[in-house]
mmCIF file of C-alpha atoms in Angstrom:
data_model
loop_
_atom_site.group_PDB
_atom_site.id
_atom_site.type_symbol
_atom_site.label_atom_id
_atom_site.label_comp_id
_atom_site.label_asym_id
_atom_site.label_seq_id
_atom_site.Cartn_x
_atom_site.Cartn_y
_atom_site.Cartn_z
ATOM 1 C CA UNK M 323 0.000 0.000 0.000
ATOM 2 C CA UNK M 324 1.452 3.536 -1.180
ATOM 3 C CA UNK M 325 1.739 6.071 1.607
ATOM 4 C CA UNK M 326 2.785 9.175 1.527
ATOM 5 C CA UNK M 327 5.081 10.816 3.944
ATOM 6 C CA UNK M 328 5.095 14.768 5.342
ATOM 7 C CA UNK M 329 6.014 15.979 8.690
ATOM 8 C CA UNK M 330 2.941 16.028 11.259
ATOM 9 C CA UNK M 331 4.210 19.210 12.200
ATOM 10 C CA UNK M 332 6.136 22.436 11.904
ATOM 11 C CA UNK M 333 6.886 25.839 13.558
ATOM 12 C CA UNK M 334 8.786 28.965 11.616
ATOM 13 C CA UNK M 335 8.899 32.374 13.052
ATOM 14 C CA UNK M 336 7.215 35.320 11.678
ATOM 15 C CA UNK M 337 9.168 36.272 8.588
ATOM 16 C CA UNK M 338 11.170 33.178 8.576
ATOM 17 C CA UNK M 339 11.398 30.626 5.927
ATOM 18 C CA UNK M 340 9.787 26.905 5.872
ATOM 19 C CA UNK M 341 10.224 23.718 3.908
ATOM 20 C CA UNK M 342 7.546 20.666 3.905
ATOM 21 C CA UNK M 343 8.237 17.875 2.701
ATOM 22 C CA UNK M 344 5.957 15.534 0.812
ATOM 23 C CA UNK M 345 8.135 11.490 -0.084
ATOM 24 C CA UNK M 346 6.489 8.071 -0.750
ATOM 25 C CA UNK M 347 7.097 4.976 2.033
ATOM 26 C CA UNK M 348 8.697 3.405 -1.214
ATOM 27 C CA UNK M 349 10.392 5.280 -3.792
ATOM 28 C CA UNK M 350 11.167 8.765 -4.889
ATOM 29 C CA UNK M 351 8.729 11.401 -5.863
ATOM 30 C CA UNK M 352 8.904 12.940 -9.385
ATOM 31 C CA UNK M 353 6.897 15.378 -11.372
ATOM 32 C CA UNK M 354 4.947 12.324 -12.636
ATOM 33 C CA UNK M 355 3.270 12.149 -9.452
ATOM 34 C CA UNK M 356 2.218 15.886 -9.973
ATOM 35 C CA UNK M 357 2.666 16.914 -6.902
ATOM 36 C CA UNK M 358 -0.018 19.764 -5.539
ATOM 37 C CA UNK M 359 -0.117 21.233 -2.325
ATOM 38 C CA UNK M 360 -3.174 22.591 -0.320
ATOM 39 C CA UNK M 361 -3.279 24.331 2.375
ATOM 40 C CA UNK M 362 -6.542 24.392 4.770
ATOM 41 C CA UNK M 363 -7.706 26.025 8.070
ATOM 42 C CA UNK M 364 -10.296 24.882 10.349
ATOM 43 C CA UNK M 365 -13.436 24.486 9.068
ATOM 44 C CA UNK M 366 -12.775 25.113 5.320
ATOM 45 C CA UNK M 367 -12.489 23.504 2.565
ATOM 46 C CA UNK M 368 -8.916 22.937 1.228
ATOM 47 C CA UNK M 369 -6.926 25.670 -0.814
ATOM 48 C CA UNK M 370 -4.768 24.975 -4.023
ATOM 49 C CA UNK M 371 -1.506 26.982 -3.562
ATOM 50 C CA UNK M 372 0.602 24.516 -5.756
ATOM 51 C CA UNK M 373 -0.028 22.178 -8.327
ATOM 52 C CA UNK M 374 1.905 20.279 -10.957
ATOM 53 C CA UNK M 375 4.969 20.349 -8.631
ATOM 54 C CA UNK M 376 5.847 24.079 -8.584
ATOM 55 C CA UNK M 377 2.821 26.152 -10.646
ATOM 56 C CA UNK M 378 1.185 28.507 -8.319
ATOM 57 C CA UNK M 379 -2.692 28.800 -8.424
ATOM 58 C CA UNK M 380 -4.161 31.843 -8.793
ATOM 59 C CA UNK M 381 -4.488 34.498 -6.377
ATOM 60 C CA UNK M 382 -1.480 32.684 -4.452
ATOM 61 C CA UNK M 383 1.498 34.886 -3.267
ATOM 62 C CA UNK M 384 4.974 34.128 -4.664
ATOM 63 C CA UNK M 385 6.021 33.622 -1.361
ATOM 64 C CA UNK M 386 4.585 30.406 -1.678
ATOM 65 C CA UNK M 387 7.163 27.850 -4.100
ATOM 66 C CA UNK M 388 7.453 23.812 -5.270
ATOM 67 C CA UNK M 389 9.714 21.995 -6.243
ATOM 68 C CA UNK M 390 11.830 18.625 -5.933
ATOM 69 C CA UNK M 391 14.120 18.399 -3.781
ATOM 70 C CA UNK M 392 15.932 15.235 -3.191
ATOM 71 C CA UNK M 393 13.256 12.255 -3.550
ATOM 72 C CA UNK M 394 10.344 14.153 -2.221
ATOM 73 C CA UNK M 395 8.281 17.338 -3.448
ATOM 74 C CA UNK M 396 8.571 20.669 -1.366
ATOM 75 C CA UNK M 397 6.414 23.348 -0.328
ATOM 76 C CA UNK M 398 8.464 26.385 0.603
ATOM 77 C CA UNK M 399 7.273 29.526 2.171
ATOM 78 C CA UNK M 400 9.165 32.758 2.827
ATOM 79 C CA UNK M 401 8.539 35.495 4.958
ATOM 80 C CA UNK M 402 6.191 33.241 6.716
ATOM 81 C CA UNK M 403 3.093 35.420 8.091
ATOM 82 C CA UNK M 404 1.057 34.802 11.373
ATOM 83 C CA UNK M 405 -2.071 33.672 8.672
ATOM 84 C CA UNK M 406 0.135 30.837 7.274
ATOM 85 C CA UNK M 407 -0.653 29.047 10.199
ATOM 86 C CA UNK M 408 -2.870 26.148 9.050
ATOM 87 C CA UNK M 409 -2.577 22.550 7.607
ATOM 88 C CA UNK M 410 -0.871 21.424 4.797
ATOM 89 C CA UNK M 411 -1.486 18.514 2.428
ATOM 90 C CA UNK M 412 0.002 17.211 -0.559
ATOM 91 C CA UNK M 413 -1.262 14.655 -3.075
ATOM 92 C CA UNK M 414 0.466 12.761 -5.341
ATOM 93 C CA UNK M 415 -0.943 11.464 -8.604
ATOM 94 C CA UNK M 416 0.076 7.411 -8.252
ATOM 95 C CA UNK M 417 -1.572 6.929 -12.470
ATOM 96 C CA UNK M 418 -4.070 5.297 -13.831
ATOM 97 C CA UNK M 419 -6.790 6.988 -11.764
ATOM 98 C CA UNK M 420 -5.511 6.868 -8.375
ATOM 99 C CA UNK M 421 -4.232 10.055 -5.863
ATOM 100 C CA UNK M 422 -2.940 9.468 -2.570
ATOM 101 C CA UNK M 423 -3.051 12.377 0.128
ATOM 102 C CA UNK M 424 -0.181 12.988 2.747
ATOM 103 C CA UNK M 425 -1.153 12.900 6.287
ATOM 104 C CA UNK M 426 -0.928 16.517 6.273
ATOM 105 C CA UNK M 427 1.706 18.941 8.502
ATOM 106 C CA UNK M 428 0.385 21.196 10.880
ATOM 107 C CA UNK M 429 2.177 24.421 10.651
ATOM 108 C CA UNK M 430 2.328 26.583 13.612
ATOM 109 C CA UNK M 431 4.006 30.652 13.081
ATOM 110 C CA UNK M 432 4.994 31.644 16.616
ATOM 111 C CA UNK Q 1270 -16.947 30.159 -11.362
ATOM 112 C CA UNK Q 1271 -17.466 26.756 -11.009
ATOM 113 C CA UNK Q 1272 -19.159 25.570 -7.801
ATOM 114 C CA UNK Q 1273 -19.627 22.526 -6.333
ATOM 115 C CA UNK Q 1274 -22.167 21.896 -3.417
ATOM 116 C CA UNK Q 1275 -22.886 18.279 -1.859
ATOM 117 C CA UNK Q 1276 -26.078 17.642 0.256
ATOM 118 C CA UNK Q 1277 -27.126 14.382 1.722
ATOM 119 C CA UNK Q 1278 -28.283 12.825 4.609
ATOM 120 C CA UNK Q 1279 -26.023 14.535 7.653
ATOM 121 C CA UNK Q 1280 -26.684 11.044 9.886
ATOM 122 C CA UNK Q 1281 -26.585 7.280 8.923
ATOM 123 C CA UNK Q 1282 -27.339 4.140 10.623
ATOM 124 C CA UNK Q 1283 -24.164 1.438 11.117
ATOM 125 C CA UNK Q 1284 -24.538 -1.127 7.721
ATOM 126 C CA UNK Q 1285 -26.692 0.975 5.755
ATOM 127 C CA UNK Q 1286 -25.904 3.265 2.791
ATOM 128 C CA UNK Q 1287 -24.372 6.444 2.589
ATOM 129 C CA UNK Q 1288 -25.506 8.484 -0.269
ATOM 130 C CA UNK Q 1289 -24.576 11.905 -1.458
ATOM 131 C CA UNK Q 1290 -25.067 14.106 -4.638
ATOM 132 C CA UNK Q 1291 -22.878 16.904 -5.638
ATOM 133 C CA UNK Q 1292 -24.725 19.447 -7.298
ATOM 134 C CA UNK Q 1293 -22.480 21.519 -10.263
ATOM 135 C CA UNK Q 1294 -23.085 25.006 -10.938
ATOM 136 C CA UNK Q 1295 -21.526 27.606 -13.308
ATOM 137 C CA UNK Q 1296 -20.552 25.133 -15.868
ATOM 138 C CA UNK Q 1297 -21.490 21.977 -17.792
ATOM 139 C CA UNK Q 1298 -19.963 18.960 -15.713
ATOM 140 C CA UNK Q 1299 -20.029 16.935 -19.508
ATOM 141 C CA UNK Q 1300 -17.994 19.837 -21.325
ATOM 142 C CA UNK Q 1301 -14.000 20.303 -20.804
ATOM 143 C CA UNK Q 1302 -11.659 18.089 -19.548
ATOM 144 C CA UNK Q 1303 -12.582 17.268 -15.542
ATOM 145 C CA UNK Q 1304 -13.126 14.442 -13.539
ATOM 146 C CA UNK Q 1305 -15.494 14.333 -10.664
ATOM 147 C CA UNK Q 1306 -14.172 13.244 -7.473
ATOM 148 C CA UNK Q 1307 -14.804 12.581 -3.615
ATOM 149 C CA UNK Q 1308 -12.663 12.818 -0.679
ATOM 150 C CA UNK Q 1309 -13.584 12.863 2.954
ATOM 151 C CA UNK Q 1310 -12.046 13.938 6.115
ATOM 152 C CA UNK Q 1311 -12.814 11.854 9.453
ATOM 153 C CA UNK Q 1312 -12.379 14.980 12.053
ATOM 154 C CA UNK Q 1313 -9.360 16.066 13.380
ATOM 155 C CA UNK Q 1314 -7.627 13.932 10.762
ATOM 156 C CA UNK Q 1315 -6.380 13.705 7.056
ATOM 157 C CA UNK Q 1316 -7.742 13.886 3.835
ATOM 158 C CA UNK Q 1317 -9.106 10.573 1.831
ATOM 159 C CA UNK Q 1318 -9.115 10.333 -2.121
ATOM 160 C CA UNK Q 1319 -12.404 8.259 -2.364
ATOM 161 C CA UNK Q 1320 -12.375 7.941 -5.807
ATOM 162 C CA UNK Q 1321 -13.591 9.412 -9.219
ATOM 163 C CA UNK Q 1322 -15.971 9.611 -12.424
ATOM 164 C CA UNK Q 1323 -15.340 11.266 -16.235
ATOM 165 C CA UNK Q 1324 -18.490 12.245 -17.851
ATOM 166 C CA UNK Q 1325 -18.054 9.101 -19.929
ATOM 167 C CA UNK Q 1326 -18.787 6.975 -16.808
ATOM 168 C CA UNK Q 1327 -15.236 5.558 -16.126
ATOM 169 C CA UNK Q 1328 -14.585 5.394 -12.808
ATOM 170 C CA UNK Q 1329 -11.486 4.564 -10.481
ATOM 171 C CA UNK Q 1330 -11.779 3.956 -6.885
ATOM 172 C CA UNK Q 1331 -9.470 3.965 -3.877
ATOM 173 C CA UNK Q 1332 -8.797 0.254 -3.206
ATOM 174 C CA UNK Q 1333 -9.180 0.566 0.589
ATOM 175 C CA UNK Q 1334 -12.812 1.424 -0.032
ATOM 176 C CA UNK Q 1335 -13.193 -0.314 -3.455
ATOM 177 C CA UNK Q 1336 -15.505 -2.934 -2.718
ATOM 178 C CA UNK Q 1337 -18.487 -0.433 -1.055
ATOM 179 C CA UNK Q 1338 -17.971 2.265 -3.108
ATOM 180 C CA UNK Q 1339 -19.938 3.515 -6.226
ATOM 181 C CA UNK Q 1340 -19.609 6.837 -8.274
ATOM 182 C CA UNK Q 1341 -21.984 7.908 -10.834
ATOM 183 C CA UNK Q 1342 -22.873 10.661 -12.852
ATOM 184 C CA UNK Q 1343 -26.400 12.789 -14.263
ATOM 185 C CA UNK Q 1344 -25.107 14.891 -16.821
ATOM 186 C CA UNK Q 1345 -29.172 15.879 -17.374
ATOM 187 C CA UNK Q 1346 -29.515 17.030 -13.633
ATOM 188 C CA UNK Q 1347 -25.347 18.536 -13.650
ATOM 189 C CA UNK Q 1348 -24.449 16.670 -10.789
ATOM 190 C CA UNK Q 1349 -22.587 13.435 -9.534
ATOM 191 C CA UNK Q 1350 -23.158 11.062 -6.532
ATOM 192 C CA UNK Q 1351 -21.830 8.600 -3.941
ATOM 193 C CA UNK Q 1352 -22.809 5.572 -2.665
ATOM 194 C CA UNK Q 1353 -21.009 4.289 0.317
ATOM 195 C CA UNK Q 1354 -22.182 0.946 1.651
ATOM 196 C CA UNK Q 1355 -21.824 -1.095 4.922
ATOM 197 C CA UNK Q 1356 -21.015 1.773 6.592
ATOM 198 C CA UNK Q 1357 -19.236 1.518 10.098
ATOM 199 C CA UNK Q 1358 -18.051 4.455 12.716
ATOM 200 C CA UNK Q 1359 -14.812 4.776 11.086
ATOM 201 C CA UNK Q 1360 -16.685 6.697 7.876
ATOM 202 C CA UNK Q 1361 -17.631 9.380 9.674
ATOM 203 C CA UNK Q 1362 -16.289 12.263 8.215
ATOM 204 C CA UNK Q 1363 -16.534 15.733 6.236
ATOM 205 C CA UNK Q 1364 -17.571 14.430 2.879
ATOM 206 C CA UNK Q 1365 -15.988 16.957 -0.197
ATOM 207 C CA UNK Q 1366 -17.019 17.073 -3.810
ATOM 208 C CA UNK Q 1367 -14.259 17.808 -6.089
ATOM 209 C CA UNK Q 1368 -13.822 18.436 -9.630
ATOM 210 C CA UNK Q 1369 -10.104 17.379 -10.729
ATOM 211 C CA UNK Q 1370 -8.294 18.557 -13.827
ATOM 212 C CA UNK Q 1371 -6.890 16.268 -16.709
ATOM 213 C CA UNK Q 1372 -4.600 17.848 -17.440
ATOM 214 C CA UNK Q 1373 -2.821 18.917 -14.186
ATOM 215 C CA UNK Q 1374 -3.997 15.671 -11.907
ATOM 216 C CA UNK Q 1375 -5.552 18.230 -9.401
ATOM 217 C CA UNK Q 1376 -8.092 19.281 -7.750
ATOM 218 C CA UNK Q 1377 -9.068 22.909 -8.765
ATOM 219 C CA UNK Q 1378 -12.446 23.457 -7.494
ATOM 220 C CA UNK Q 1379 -14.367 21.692 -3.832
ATOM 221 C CA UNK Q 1380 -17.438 22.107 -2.510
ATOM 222 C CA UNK Q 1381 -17.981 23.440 0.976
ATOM 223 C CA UNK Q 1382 -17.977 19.856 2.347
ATOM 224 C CA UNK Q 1383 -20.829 17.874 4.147
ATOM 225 C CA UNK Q 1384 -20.632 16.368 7.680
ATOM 226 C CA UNK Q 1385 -22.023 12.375 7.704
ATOM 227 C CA UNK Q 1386 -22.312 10.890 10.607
ATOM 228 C CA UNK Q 1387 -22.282 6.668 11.633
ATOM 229 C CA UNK Q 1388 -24.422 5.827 14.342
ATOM 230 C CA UNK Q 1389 -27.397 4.192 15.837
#
């Protein structure tokens, strides 16, 4: 069974920089699996920031990035903000059909 | 602006059906290229890729849930359903419509979500 990996959960300070991380329990993760990130506070549904491994949705601020790093997709943000603090979740497209959703990371700003 | 809203029964009995409809506005859900999904989110917890429909009627499903799950489609009415059978506890959860794009192998637009809850 495919799982996908990201830290439960993060803390940056206010104007600091953050990675997540986004791997597979077996193999590495390429732009194949399309990697798309989303980000979600309580009570709401989830938020496209990234999608096909680095391509921003719309309305998104730049200070929001993908990309591969090693074997697993990233999500970095810069100049982290006190309203970035939410969950994040990444999906991977596994083909024919079939995504897979990280556990999600809970990132705290403090 | 494409928007997606589910209804459905909000509370289910243990080994009955679950059954929801997703409701498509601001667009055709038989023109472009888009697949029709569901997810769900137990509370507290992660998000679940149930499966998926094209307008065609192909389906794919995730194989945890493969065996009580059924997708299908109204392209007359604009809107897509779920069946979810033999439910237990553990499919309680915030129940999201979804349409997904072809050509990116995301999810662009969700519906507000729709609490179902297991129990006698």
């Amino acid at each position: 069974q495919t799982v996908v990996t990201q830290e439960p959960s993060f803390s940056v300070s206010p104007g600091g920089t953050v990675t997540l991380t986004c791997g597979l329990s077996s193999g590495s993760v390429s732009t194949s699996h399309y990697p798309t990130w989303y980000q979600q506070t309580p009570g709401q549904a989830p938020r496209t920031l990234i999608y096909s491994t680095n391509t921003r949705s719309s309305g998104v601020p730049d200070r929001f990035s993908g990309s591969i790093l090693g074997n697993k997709a990233a999500l970095s943000i810069t100049g982290a903000q006190a309203d970035d603090e939410s969950d994040y979740y990444c999906v991977l497209y596994m083909g024919s059909g079939f995504w897979v959703f990280g556990g999600g990371t809970k990132l705290t700003v403090l | 602006q494409v928007q997606l809203q589910e209804s459905g029964p909000g509370l289910v009995k243990p080994s009955q059906t679950l059954s929801l409809t997703c409701a498509v506005s601001g667009g055709s859900i038989g023109s472009g290229s888009y697949y029709w999904s569901w997810i769900r989110q137990p509370a507290g917890k992660g998000l679940e890729w149930i499966g998926r429909i094209y307008t065609s009627g192909t389906t794919s499903y995730n194989p945890s849930l493969k065996s009580r799950v059924t997708i299908s489609v109204d392209t007359s009415k604009n809107q897509f359903s779920l069946k979810l059978s033999s439910v237990t506890a553990a499919d309680t959860a915030v129940y999201y419509c979804a349409r997904g794009s072809t050509a990116w192998y995301y999810f662009d637009y969700w519906g507000q979500g729709t609490l179902v809850t297991v129990s006698s």
